[in-house]
Amino acid sequence: KYNIVQRKTWIYVPYFIDDQLMWHYLRGYFDGDGSIYLCGKVNPSNWIISICGNECTMHAFQNFLRTHGRRQGLIMSLFTFKV
């Protein structure tokens, strides 16, 4: 029912919930597979927030963020997709 499976890195499909709860879902996902870091020494206000996951999950998060007016880009690396 809630798409809880073992070894889900490449097969996980996000569970879509009410938008009010989606922020908490995204925060929990970030807690497990996310990072935040400072990008560049010239402008110390350039913070990068990234989450890693399969393509389906990252596109779902990207669409959610875009729908709610958040700026993001999708960067594909060899084995992970980052928002």
JSON list of N, CA and C in Angstrom, two decimals:
[
{"chain": "A", "resi": 1, "resn": "LYS", "atom": "N", "xyz": [0.82, -1.20, 0.00]},
{"chain": "A", "resi": 1, "resn": "LYS", "atom": "CA", "xyz": [0.00, 0.00, 0.00]},
{"chain": "A", "resi": 1, "resn": "LYS", "atom": "C", "xyz": [0.86, 1.26, 0.00]},
{"chain": "A", "resi": 2, "resn": "TYR", "atom": "N", "xyz": [1.92, 1.29, 0.81]},
{"chain": "A", "resi": 2, "resn": "TYR", "atom": "CA", "xyz": [2.76, 2.49, 0.92]},
{"chain": "A", "resi": 2, "resn": "TYR", "atom": "C", "xyz": [4.08, 2.37, 0.17]},
{"chain": "A", "resi": 3, "resn": "ASN", "atom": "N", "xyz": [4.20, 1.36, -0.67]},
{"chain": "A", "resi": 3, "resn": "ASN", "atom": "CA", "xyz": [5.38, 1.18, -1.51]},
{"chain": "A", "resi": 3, "resn": "ASN", "atom": "C", "xyz": [6.66, 1.02, -0.69]},
{"chain": "A", "resi": 4, "resn": "ILE", "atom": "N", "xyz": [6.60, 0.26, 0.39]},
{"chain": "A", "resi": 4, "resn": "ILE", "atom": "CA", "xyz": [7.77, 0.00, 1.21]},
{"chain": "A", "resi": 4, "resn": "ILE", "atom": "C", "xyz": [8.37, -1.32, 0.74]},
{"chain": "A", "resi": 5, "resn": "VAL", "atom": "N", "xyz": [9.57, -1.25, 0.17]},
{"chain": "A", "resi": 5, "resn": "VAL", "atom": "CA", "xyz": [10.23, -2.42, -0.39]},
{"chain": "A", "resi": 5, "resn": "VAL", "atom": "C", "xyz": [11.70, -2.41, -0.01]},
{"chain": "A", "resi": 6, "resn": "GLN", "atom": "N", "xyz": [12.35, -3.56, -0.10]},
{"chain": "A", "resi": 6, "resn": "GLN", "atom": "CA", "xyz": [13.78, -3.66, 0.15]},
{"chain": "A", "resi": 6, "resn": "GLN", "atom": "C", "xyz": [14.55, -3.30, -1.12]},
{"chain": "A", "resi": 7, "resn": "ARG", "atom": "N", "xyz": [15.78, -2.85, -0.95]},
{"chain": "A", "resi": 7, "resn": "ARG", "atom": "CA", "xyz": [16.69, -2.53, -2.07]},
{"chain": "A", "resi": 7, "resn": "ARG", "atom": "C", "xyz": [15.96, -1.72, -3.14]},
{"chain": "A", "resi": 8, "resn": "LYS", "atom": "N", "xyz": [15.48, -0.55, -2.73]},
{"chain": "A", "resi": 8, "resn": "LYS", "atom": "CA", "xyz": [14.59, 0.24, -3.57]},
{"chain": "A", "resi": 8, "resn": "LYS", "atom": "C", "xyz": [15.26, 1.31, -4.42]},
{"chain": "A", "resi": 9, "resn": "THR", "atom": "N", "xyz": [16.58, 1.43, -4.36]},
{"chain": "A", "resi": 9, "resn": "THR", "atom": "CA", "xyz": [17.27, 2.53, -5.04]},
{"chain": "A", "resi": 9, "resn": "THR", "atom": "C", "xyz": [16.80, 2.71, -6.48]},
{"chain": "A", "resi": 10, "resn": "TRP", "atom": "N", "xyz": [16.74, 1.67, -7.24]},
{"chain": "A", "resi": 10, "resn": "TRP", "atom": "CA", "xyz": [16.43, 1.81, -8.67]},
{"chain": "A", "resi": 10, "resn": "TRP", "atom": "C", "xyz": [14.99, 1.47, -9.02]},
{"chain": "A", "resi": 11, "resn": "ILE", "atom": "N", "xyz": [14.23, 0.91, -8.07]},
{"chain": "A", "resi": 11, "resn": "ILE", "atom": "CA", "xyz": [12.86, 0.53, -8.39]},
{"chain": "A", "resi": 11, "resn": "ILE", "atom": "C", "xyz": [11.80, 1.34, -7.67]},
{"chain": "A", "resi": 12, "resn": "TYR", "atom": "N", "xyz": [12.22, 2.19, -6.75]},
{"chain": "A", "resi": 12, "resn": "TYR", "atom": "CA", "xyz": [11.27, 2.95, -5.93]},
{"chain": "A", "resi": 12, "resn": "TYR", "atom": "C", "xyz": [10.46, 3.93, -6.79]},
{"chain": "A", "resi": 13, "resn": "VAL", "atom": "N", "xyz": [9.17, 3.96, -6.56]},
{"chain": "A", "resi": 13, "resn": "VAL", "atom": "CA", "xyz": [8.27, 4.93, -7.17]},
{"chain": "A", "resi": 13, "resn": "VAL", "atom": "C", "xyz": [7.66, 5.72, -6.03]},
{"chain": "A", "resi": 14, "resn": "PRO", "atom": "N", "xyz": [7.77, 7.06, -6.07]},
{"chain": "A", "resi": 14, "resn": "PRO", "atom": "CA", "xyz": [7.28, 7.84, -4.93]},
{"chain": "A", "resi": 14, "resn": "PRO", "atom": "C", "xyz": [5.79, 7.67, -4.69]},
{"chain": "A", "resi": 15, "resn": "TYR", "atom": "N", "xyz": [5.43, 7.73, -3.43]},
{"chain": "A", "resi": 15, "resn": "TYR", "atom": "CA", "xyz": [4.05, 7.64, -3.00]},
{"chain": "A", "resi": 15, "resn": "TYR", "atom": "C", "xyz": [3.48, 9.05, -2.97]},
{"chain": "A", "resi": 16, "resn": "PHE", "atom": "N", "xyz": [2.47, 9.32, -3.74]},
{"chain": "A", "resi": 16, "resn": "PHE", "atom": "CA", "xyz": [1.92, 10.67, -3.83]},
{"chain": "A", "resi": 16, "resn": "PHE", "atom": "C", "xyz": [0.87, 10.89, -2.75]},
{"chain": "A", "resi": 17, "resn": "ILE", "atom": "N", "xyz": [1.07, 11.95, -2.00]},
{"chain": "A", "resi": 17, "resn": "ILE", "atom": "CA", "xyz": [0.20, 12.28, -0.88]},
{"chain": "A", "resi": 17, "resn": "ILE", "atom": "C", "xyz": [-0.26, 13.73, -1.02]},
{"chain": "A", "resi": 18, "resn": "ASP", "atom": "N", "xyz": [-1.09, 14.16, -0.12]},
{"chain": "A", "resi": 18, "resn": "ASP", "atom": "CA", "xyz": [-1.59, 15.53, -0.10]},
{"chain": "A", "resi": 18, "resn": "ASP", "atom": "C", "xyz": [-0.42, 16.51, -0.07]},
{"chain": "A", "resi": 19, "resn": "ASP", "atom": "N", "xyz": [-0.55, 17.63, -0.78]},
{"chain": "A", "resi": 19, "resn": "ASP", "atom": "CA", "xyz": [0.53, 18.62, -0.86]},
{"chain": "A", "resi": 19, "resn": "ASP", "atom": "C", "xyz": [0.99, 19.12, 0.50]},
{"chain": "A", "resi": 20, "resn": "GLN", "atom": "N", "xyz": [0.09, 19.25, 1.45]},
{"chain": "A", "resi": 20, "resn": "GLN", "atom": "CA", "xyz": [0.49, 19.71, 2.79]},
{"chain": "A", "resi": 20, "resn": "GLN", "atom": "C", "xyz": [1.45, 18.73, 3.46]},
{"chain": "A", "resi": 21, "resn": "LEU", "atom": "N", "xyz": [1.29, 17.44, 3.18]},
{"chain": "A", "resi": 21, "resn": "LEU", "atom": "CA", "xyz": [2.17, 16.43, 3.76]},
{"chain": "A", "resi": 21, "resn": "LEU", "atom": "C", "xyz": [3.40, 16.17, 2.91]},
{"chain": "A", "resi": 22, "resn": "MET", "atom": "N", "xyz": [3.35, 16.57, 1.64]},
{"chain": "A", "resi": 22, "resn": "MET", "atom": "CA", "xyz": [4.46, 16.30, 0.73]},
{"chain": "A", "resi": 22, "resn": "MET", "atom": "C", "xyz": [5.75, 16.98, 1.19]},
{"chain": "A", "resi": 23, "resn": "TRP", "atom": "N", "xyz": [5.64, 18.17, 1.80]},
{"chain": "A", "resi": 23, "resn": "TRP", "atom": "CA", "xyz": [6.84, 18.85, 2.31]},
{"chain": "A", "resi": 23, "resn": "TRP", "atom": "C", "xyz": [7.52, 18.00, 3.39]},
{"chain": "A", "resi": 24, "resn": "HIS", "atom": "N", "xyz": [6.75, 17.36, 4.23]},
{"chain": "A", "resi": 24, "resn": "HIS", "atom": "CA", "xyz": [7.31, 16.50, 5.28]},
{"chain": "A", "resi": 24, "resn": "HIS", "atom": "C", "xyz": [7.92, 15.24, 4.67]},
{"chain": "A", "resi": 25, "resn": "TYR", "atom": "N", "xyz": [7.27, 14.70, 3.65]},
{"chain": "A", "resi": 25, "resn": "TYR", "atom": "CA", "xyz": [7.77, 13.54, 2.93]},
{"chain": "A", "resi": 25, "resn": "TYR", "atom": "C", "xyz": [9.12, 13.87, 2.29]},
{"chain": "A", "resi": 26, "resn": "LEU", "atom": "N", "xyz": [9.18, 15.02, 1.63]},
{"chain": "A", "resi": 26, "resn": "LEU", "atom": "CA", "xyz": [10.41, 15.46, 0.97]},
{"chain": "A", "resi": 26, "resn": "LEU", "atom": "C", "xyz": [11.52, 15.68, 2.01]},
{"chain": "A", "resi": 27, "resn": "ARG", "atom": "N", "xyz": [11.18, 16.28, 3.14]},
{"chain": "A", "resi": 27, "resn": "ARG", "atom": "CA", "xyz": [12.16, 16.51, 4.20]},
{"chain": "A", "resi": 27, "resn": "ARG", "atom": "C", "xyz": [12.70, 15.17, 4.74]},
{"chain": "A", "resi": 28, "resn": "GLY", "atom": "N", "xyz": [11.83, 14.20, 4.92]},
{"chain": "A", "resi": 28, "resn": "GLY", "atom": "CA", "xyz": [12.27, 12.88, 5.37]},
{"chain": "A", "resi": 28, "resn": "GLY", "atom": "C", "xyz": [13.15, 12.19, 4.35]},
{"chain": "A", "resi": 29, "resn": "TYR", "atom": "N", "xyz": [12.80, 12.34, 3.07]},
{"chain": "A", "resi": 29, "resn": "TYR", "atom": "CA", "xyz": [13.63, 11.77, 2.00]},
{"chain": "A", "resi": 29, "resn": "TYR", "atom": "C", "xyz": [15.00, 12.42, 2.02]},
{"chain": "A", "resi": 30, "resn": "PHE", "atom": "N", "xyz": [15.02, 13.76, 2.16]},
{"chain": "A", "resi": 30, "resn": "PHE", "atom": "CA", "xyz": [16.28, 14.50, 2.22]},
{"chain": "A", "resi": 30, "resn": "PHE", "atom": "C", "xyz": [17.12, 14.04, 3.41]},
{"chain": "A", "resi": 31, "resn": "ASP", "atom": "N", "xyz": [16.49, 13.77, 4.53]},
{"chain": "A", "resi": 31, "resn": "ASP", "atom": "CA", "xyz": [17.20, 13.31, 5.72]},
{"chain": "A", "resi": 31, "resn": "ASP", "atom": "C", "xyz": [17.97, 12.03, 5.44]},
{"chain": "A", "resi": 32, "resn": "GLY", "atom": "N", "xyz": [17.42, 11.17, 4.60]},
{"chain": "A", "resi": 32, "resn": "GLY", "atom": "CA", "xyz": [18.09, 9.91, 4.28]},
{"chain": "A", "resi": 32, "resn": "GLY", "atom": "C", "xyz": [19.03, 9.98, 3.11]},
{"chain": "A", "resi": 33, "resn": "ASP", "atom": "N", "xyz": [18.69, 10.75, 2.08]},
{"chain": "A", "resi": 33, "resn": "ASP", "atom": "CA", "xyz": [19.48, 10.77, 0.84]},
{"chain": "A", "resi": 33, "resn": "ASP", "atom": "C", "xyz": [19.80, 12.17, 0.36]},
{"chain": "A", "resi": 34, "resn": "GLY", "atom": "N", "xyz": [19.95, 13.11, 1.27]},
{"chain": "A", "resi": 34, "resn": "GLY", "atom": "CA", "xyz": [20.20, 14.48, 0.86]},
{"chain": "A", "resi": 34, "resn": "GLY", "atom": "C", "xyz": [21.49, 15.05, 1.42]},
{"chain": "A", "resi": 35, "resn": "SER", "atom": "N", "xyz": [21.87, 16.20, 0.89]},
{"chain": "A", "resi": 35, "resn": "SER", "atom": "CA", "xyz": [23.04, 16.92, 1.39]},
{"chain": "A", "resi": 35, "resn": "SER", "atom": "C", "xyz": [22.87, 18.41, 1.12]},
{"chain": "A", "resi": 36, "resn": "ILE", "atom": "N", "xyz": [23.62, 19.20, 1.86]},
{"chain": "A", "resi": 36, "resn": "ILE", "atom": "CA", "xyz": [23.64, 20.64, 1.67]},
{"chain": "A", "resi": 36, "resn": "ILE", "atom": "C", "xyz": [25.08, 21.09, 1.79]},
{"chain": "A", "resi": 37, "resn": "TYR", "atom": "N", "xyz": [25.50, 21.96, 0.87]},
{"chain": "A", "resi": 37, "resn": "TYR", "atom": "CA", "xyz": [26.89, 22.41, 0.92]},
{"chain": "A", "resi": 37, "resn": "TYR", "atom": "C", "xyz": [27.03, 23.78, 0.30]},
{"chain": "A", "resi": 38, "resn": "LEU", "atom": "N", "xyz": [28.11, 24.45, 0.65]},
{"chain": "A", "resi": 38, "resn": "LEU", "atom": "CA", "xyz": [28.44, 25.77, 0.15]},
{"chain": "A", "resi": 38, "resn": "LEU", "atom": "C", "xyz": [29.16, 25.62, -1.17]},
{"chain": "A", "resi": 39, "resn": "CYS", "atom": "N", "xyz": [28.71, 26.36, -2.17]},
{"chain": "A", "resi": 39, "resn": "CYS", "atom": "CA", "xyz": [29.29, 26.26, -3.51]},
{"chain": "A", "resi": 39, "resn": "CYS", "atom": "C", "xyz": [30.06, 27.54, -3.81]},
{"chain": "A", "resi": 40, "resn": "GLY", "atom": "N", "xyz": [31.35, 27.45, -3.88]},
{"chain": "A", "resi": 40, "resn": "GLY", "atom": "CA", "xyz": [32.18, 28.59, -4.24]},
{"chain": "A", "resi": 40, "resn": "GLY", "atom": "C", "xyz": [32.62, 29.43, -3.05]},
{"chain": "A", "resi": 41, "resn": "LYS", "atom": "N", "xyz": [33.82, 29.94, -3.14]},
{"chain": "A", "resi": 41, "resn": "LYS", "atom": "CA", "xyz": [34.37, 30.76, -2.07]},
{"chain": "A", "resi": 41, "resn": "LYS", "atom": "C", "xyz": [34.08, 32.24, -2.29]},
{"chain": "A", "resi": 42, "resn": "VAL", "atom": "N", "xyz": [33.77, 32.63, -3.53]},
{"chain": "A", "resi": 42, "resn": "VAL", "atom": "CA", "xyz": [33.56, 34.04, -3.86]},
{"chain": "A", "resi": 42, "resn": "VAL", "atom": "C", "xyz": [32.27, 34.57, -3.25]},
{"chain": "A", "resi": 43, "resn": "ASN", "atom": "N", "xyz": [31.19, 33.84, -3.42]},
{"chain": "A", "resi": 43, "resn": "ASN", "atom": "CA", "xyz": [29.89, 34.27, -2.90]},
{"chain": "A", "resi": 43, "resn": "ASN", "atom": "C", "xyz": [29.40, 33.25, -1.87]},
{"chain": "A", "resi": 44, "resn": "PRO", "atom": "N", "xyz": [29.60, 33.54, -0.58]},
{"chain": "A", "resi": 44, "resn": "PRO", "atom": "CA", "xyz": [29.25, 32.54, 0.44]},
{"chain": "A", "resi": 44, "resn": "PRO", "atom": "C", "xyz": [27.75, 32.30, 0.62]},
{"chain": "A", "resi": 45, "resn": "SER", "atom": "N", "xyz": [26.90, 32.96, -0.17]},
{"chain": "A", "resi": 45, "resn": "SER", "atom": "CA", "xyz": [25.47, 32.72, -0.06]},
{"chain": "A", "resi": 45, "resn": "SER", "atom": "C", "xyz": [24.97, 31.69, -1.07]},
{"chain": "A", "resi": 46, "resn": "ASN", "atom": "N", "xyz": [25.86, 31.09, -1.83]},
{"chain": "A", "resi": 46, "resn": "ASN", "atom": "CA", "xyz": [25.48, 30.07, -2.82]},
{"chain": "A", "resi": 46, "resn": "ASN", "atom": "C", "xyz": [25.46, 28.69, -2.17]},
{"chain": "A", "resi": 47, "resn": "TRP", "atom": "N", "xyz": [24.33, 28.34, -1.58]},
{"chain": "A", "resi": 47, "resn": "TRP", "atom": "CA", "xyz": [24.17, 27.03, -0.97]},
{"chain": "A", "resi": 47, "resn": "TRP", "atom": "C", "xyz": [23.49, 26.10, -1.95]},
{"chain": "A", "resi": 48, "resn": "ILE", "atom": "N", "xyz": [23.95, 24.87, -2.01]},
{"chain": "A", "resi": 48, "resn": "ILE", "atom": "CA", "xyz": [23.37, 23.85, -2.87]},
{"chain": "A", "resi": 48, "resn": "ILE", "atom": "C", "xyz": [22.70, 22.81, -1.97]},
{"chain": "A", "resi": 49, "resn": "ILE", "atom": "N", "xyz": [21.46, 22.52, -2.26]},
{"chain": "A", "resi": 49, "resn": "ILE", "atom": "CA", "xyz": [20.73, 21.47, -1.56]},
{"chain": "A", "resi": 49, "resn": "ILE", "atom": "C", "xyz": [20.44, 20.38, -2.58]},
{"chain": "A", "resi": 50, "resn": "SER", "atom": "N", "xyz": [20.85, 19.16, -2.29]},
{"chain": "A", "resi": 50, "resn": "SER", "atom": "CA", "xyz": [20.65, 18.09, -3.27]},
{"chain": "A", "resi": 50, "resn": "SER", "atom": "C", "xyz": [20.08, 16.85, -2.61]},
{"chain": "A", "resi": 51, "resn": "ILE", "atom": "N", "xyz": [19.35, 16.10, -3.40]},
{"chain": "A", "resi": 51, "resn": "ILE", "atom": "CA", "xyz": [18.88, 14.78, -2.98]},
{"chain": "A", "resi": 51, "resn": "ILE", "atom": "C", "xyz": [19.20, 13.81, -4.10]},
{"chain": "A", "resi": 52, "resn": "CYS", "atom": "N", "xyz": [19.48, 12.60, -3.74]},
{"chain": "A", "resi": 52, "resn": "CYS", "atom": "CA", "xyz": [19.84, 11.57, -4.71]},
{"chain": "A", "resi": 52, "resn": "CYS", "atom": "C", "xyz": [18.75, 10.51, -4.77]},
{"chain": "A", "resi": 53, "resn": "GLY", "atom": "N", "xyz": [18.56, 9.97, -5.94]},
{"chain": "A", "resi": 53, "resn": "GLY", "atom": "CA", "xyz": [17.58, 8.91, -6.10]},
{"chain": "A", "resi": 53, "resn": "GLY", "atom": "C", "xyz": [17.46, 8.50, -7.55]},
{"chain": "A", "resi": 54, "resn": "ASN", "atom": "N", "xyz": [16.50, 7.66, -7.83]},
{"chain": "A", "resi": 54, "resn": "ASN", "atom": "CA", "xyz": [16.32, 7.22, -9.21]},
{"chain": "A", "resi": 54, "resn": "ASN", "atom": "C", "xyz": [15.61, 8.30, -10.03]},
{"chain": "A", "resi": 55, "resn": "GLU", "atom": "N", "xyz": [15.60, 8.14, -11.32]},
{"chain": "A", "resi": 55, "resn": "GLU", "atom": "CA", "xyz": [15.06, 9.16, -12.22]},
{"chain": "A", "resi": 55, "resn": "GLU", "atom": "C", "xyz": [13.57, 9.45, -11.95]},
{"chain": "A", "resi": 56, "resn": "CYS", "atom": "N", "xyz": [12.79, 8.42, -11.73]},
{"chain": "A", "resi": 56, "resn": "CYS", "atom": "CA", "xyz": [11.35, 8.60, -11.50]},
{"chain": "A", "resi": 56, "resn": "CYS", "atom": "C", "xyz": [11.10, 9.44, -10.25]},
{"chain": "A", "resi": 57, "resn": "THR", "atom": "N", "xyz": [11.80, 9.13, -9.18]},
{"chain": "A", "resi": 57, "resn": "THR", "atom": "CA", "xyz": [11.63, 9.86, -7.92]},
{"chain": "A", "resi": 57, "resn": "THR", "atom": "C", "xyz": [12.06, 11.31, -8.06]},
{"chain": "A", "resi": 58, "resn": "MET", "atom": "N", "xyz": [13.21, 11.54, -8.71]},
{"chain": "A", "resi": 58, "resn": "MET", "atom": "CA", "xyz": [13.71, 12.90, -8.86]},
{"chain": "A", "resi": 58, "resn": "MET", "atom": "C", "xyz": [12.80, 13.76, -9.73]},
{"chain": "A", "resi": 59, "resn": "HIS", "atom": "N", "xyz": [12.25, 13.17, -10.78]},
{"chain": "A", "resi": 59, "resn": "HIS", "atom": "CA", "xyz": [11.29, 13.92, -11.62]},
{"chain": "A", "resi": 59, "resn": "HIS", "atom": "C", "xyz": [10.03, 14.26, -10.84]},
{"chain": "A", "resi": 60, "resn": "ALA", "atom": "N", "xyz": [9.58, 13.34, -9.99]},
{"chain": "A", "resi": 60, "resn": "ALA", "atom": "CA", "xyz": [8.39, 13.61, -9.17]},
{"chain": "A", "resi": 60, "resn": "ALA", "atom": "C", "xyz": [8.65, 14.77, -8.21]},
{"chain": "A", "resi": 61, "resn": "PHE", "atom": "N", "xyz": [9.81, 14.77, -7.55]},
{"chain": "A", "resi": 61, "resn": "PHE", "atom": "CA", "xyz": [10.16, 15.87, -6.65]},
{"chain": "A", "resi": 61, "resn": "PHE", "atom": "C", "xyz": [10.35, 17.17, -7.43]},
{"chain": "A", "resi": 62, "resn": "GLN", "atom": "N", "xyz": [10.97, 17.08, -8.59]},
{"chain": "A", "resi": 62, "resn": "GLN", "atom": "CA", "xyz": [11.17, 18.27, -9.41]},
{"chain": "A", "resi": 62, "resn": "GLN", "atom": "C", "xyz": [9.82, 18.89, -9.80]},
{"chain": "A", "resi": 63, "resn": "ASN", "atom": "N", "xyz": [8.88, 18.06, -10.22]},
{"chain": "A", "resi": 63, "resn": "ASN", "atom": "CA", "xyz": [7.56, 18.57, -10.59]},
{"chain": "A", "resi": 63, "resn": "ASN", "atom": "C", "xyz": [6.84, 19.19, -9.39]},
{"chain": "A", "resi": 64, "resn": "PHE", "atom": "N", "xyz": [6.97, 18.57, -8.23]},
{"chain": "A", "resi": 64, "resn": "PHE", "atom": "CA", "xyz": [6.35, 19.12, -7.03]},
{"chain": "A", "resi": 64, "resn": "PHE", "atom": "C", "xyz": [6.94, 20.49, -6.70]},
{"chain": "A", "resi": 65, "resn": "LEU", "atom": "N", "xyz": [8.26, 20.60, -6.72]},
{"chain": "A", "resi": 65, "resn": "LEU", "atom": "CA", "xyz": [8.92, 21.87, -6.41]},
{"chain": "A", "resi": 65, "resn": "LEU", "atom": "C", "xyz": [8.57, 22.95, -7.43]},
{"chain": "A", "resi": 66, "resn": "ARG", "atom": "N", "xyz": [8.53, 22.56, -8.69]},
{"chain": "A", "resi": 66, "resn": "ARG", "atom": "CA", "xyz": [8.18, 23.51, -9.76]},
{"chain": "A", "resi": 66, "resn": "ARG", "atom": "C", "xyz": [6.74, 24.01, -9.58]},
{"chain": "A", "resi": 67, "resn": "THR", "atom": "N", "xyz": [5.84, 23.12, -9.24]},
{"chain": "A", "resi": 67, "resn": "THR", "atom": "CA", "xyz": [4.44, 23.47, -9.01]},
{"chain": "A", "resi": 67, "resn": "THR", "atom": "C", "xyz": [4.29, 24.48, -7.88]},
{"chain": "A", "resi": 68, "resn": "HIS", "atom": "N", "xyz": [5.20, 24.42, -6.91]},
{"chain": "A", "resi": 68, "resn": "HIS", "atom": "CA", "xyz": [5.14, 25.30, -5.75]},
{"chain": "A", "resi": 68, "resn": "HIS", "atom": "C", "xyz": [6.14, 26.45, -5.82]},
{"chain": "A", "resi": 69, "resn": "GLY", "atom": "N", "xyz": [6.57, 26.79, -7.03]},
{"chain": "A", "resi": 69, "resn": "GLY", "atom": "CA", "xyz": [7.38, 27.98, -7.26]},
{"chain": "A", "resi": 69, "resn": "GLY", "atom": "C", "xyz": [8.79, 27.93, -6.74]},
{"chain": "A", "resi": 70, "resn": "ARG", "atom": "N", "xyz": [9.35, 26.75, -6.57]},
{"chain": "A", "resi": 70, "resn": "ARG", "atom": "CA", "xyz": [10.72, 26.65, -6.09]},
{"chain": "A", "resi": 70, "resn": "ARG", "atom": "C", "xyz": [11.65, 26.47, -7.29]},
{"chain": "A", "resi": 71, "resn": "ARG", "atom": "N", "xyz": [12.77, 27.18, -7.25]},
{"chain": "A", "resi": 71, "resn": "ARG", "atom": "CA", "xyz": [13.75, 27.09, -8.33]},
{"chain": "A", "resi": 71, "resn": "ARG", "atom": "C", "xyz": [14.59, 25.84, -8.14]},
{"chain": "A", "resi": 72, "resn": "GLN", "atom": "N", "xyz": [14.75, 25.07, -9.19]},
{"chain": "A", "resi": 72, "resn": "GLN", "atom": "CA", "xyz": [15.57, 23.87, -9.11]},
{"chain": "A", "resi": 72, "resn": "GLN", "atom": "C", "xyz": [16.02, 23.48, -10.51]},
{"chain": "A", "resi": 73, "resn": "GLY", "atom": "N", "xyz": [17.02, 22.66, -10.55]},
{"chain": "A", "resi": 73, "resn": "GLY", "atom": "CA", "xyz": [17.50, 22.08, -11.79]},
{"chain": "A", "resi": 73, "resn": "GLY", "atom": "C", "xyz": [17.72, 20.60, -11.55]},
{"chain": "A", "resi": 74, "resn": "LEU", "atom": "N", "xyz": [17.63, 19.83, -12.59]},
{"chain": "A", "resi": 74, "resn": "LEU", "atom": "CA", "xyz": [17.85, 18.39, -12.46]},
{"chain": "A", "resi": 74, "resn": "LEU", "atom": "C", "xyz": [19.21, 18.09, -13.07]},
{"chain": "A", "resi": 75, "resn": "ILE", "atom": "N", "xyz": [20.10, 17.53, -12.26]},
{"chain": "A", "resi": 75, "resn": "ILE", "atom": "CA", "xyz": [21.44, 17.20, -12.70]},
{"chain": "A", "resi": 75, "resn": "ILE", "atom": "C", "xyz": [21.58, 15.69, -12.68]},
{"chain": "A", "resi": 76, "resn": "MET", "atom": "N", "xyz": [21.95, 15.13, -13.83]},
{"chain": "A", "resi": 76, "resn": "MET", "atom": "CA", "xyz": [22.10, 13.69, -13.90]},
{"chain": "A", "resi": 76, "resn": "MET", "atom": "C", "xyz": [23.58, 13.33, -13.82]},
{"chain": "A", "resi": 77, "resn": "SER", "atom": "N", "xyz": [23.93, 12.43, -12.92]},
{"chain": "A", "resi": 77, "resn": "SER", "atom": "CA", "xyz": [25.27, 11.90, -12.88]},
{"chain": "A", "resi": 77, "resn": "SER", "atom": "C", "xyz": [25.19, 10.43, -13.28]},
{"chain": "A", "resi": 78, "resn": "LEU", "atom": "N", "xyz": [26.28, 9.74, -13.18]},
{"chain": "A", "resi": 78, "resn": "LEU", "atom": "CA", "xyz": [26.34, 8.37, -13.69]},
{"chain": "A", "resi": 78, "resn": "LEU", "atom": "C", "xyz": [25.29, 7.45, -13.08]},
{"chain": "A", "resi": 79, "resn": "PHE", "atom": "N", "xyz": [25.13, 7.47, -11.76]},
{"chain": "A", "resi": 79, "resn": "PHE", "atom": "CA", "xyz": [24.18, 6.56, -11.13]},
{"chain": "A", "resi": 79, "resn": "PHE", "atom": "C", "xyz": [23.10, 7.23, -10.31]},
{"chain": "A", "resi": 80, "resn": "THR", "atom": "N", "xyz": [23.13, 8.55, -10.20]},
{"chain": "A", "resi": 80, "resn": "THR", "atom": "CA", "xyz": [22.13, 9.23, -9.38]},
{"chain": "A", "resi": 80, "resn": "THR", "atom": "C", "xyz": [21.57, 10.44, -10.11]},
{"chain": "A", "resi": 81, "resn": "PHE", "atom": "N", "xyz": [20.43, 10.84, -9.70]},
{"chain": "A", "resi": 81, "resn": "PHE", "atom": "CA", "xyz": [19.81, 12.06, -10.20]},
{"chain": "A", "resi": 81, "resn": "PHE", "atom": "C", "xyz": [19.64, 12.98, -9.02]},
{"chain": "A", "resi": 82, "resn": "LYS", "atom": "N", "xyz": [19.96, 14.25, -9.20]},
{"chain": "A", "resi": 82, "resn": "LYS", "atom": "CA", "xyz": [19.88, 15.19, -8.09]},
{"chain": "A", "resi": 82, "resn": "LYS", "atom": "C", "xyz": [18.97, 16.35, -8.46]},
{"chain": "A", "resi": 83, "resn": "VAL", "atom": "N", "xyz": [18.20, 16.80, -7.51]},
{"chain": "A", "resi": 83, "resn": "VAL", "atom": "CA", "xyz": [17.35, 17.97, -7.69]},
{"chain": "A", "resi": 83, "resn": "VAL", "atom": "C", "xyz": [18.06, 19.12, -7.02]}
]
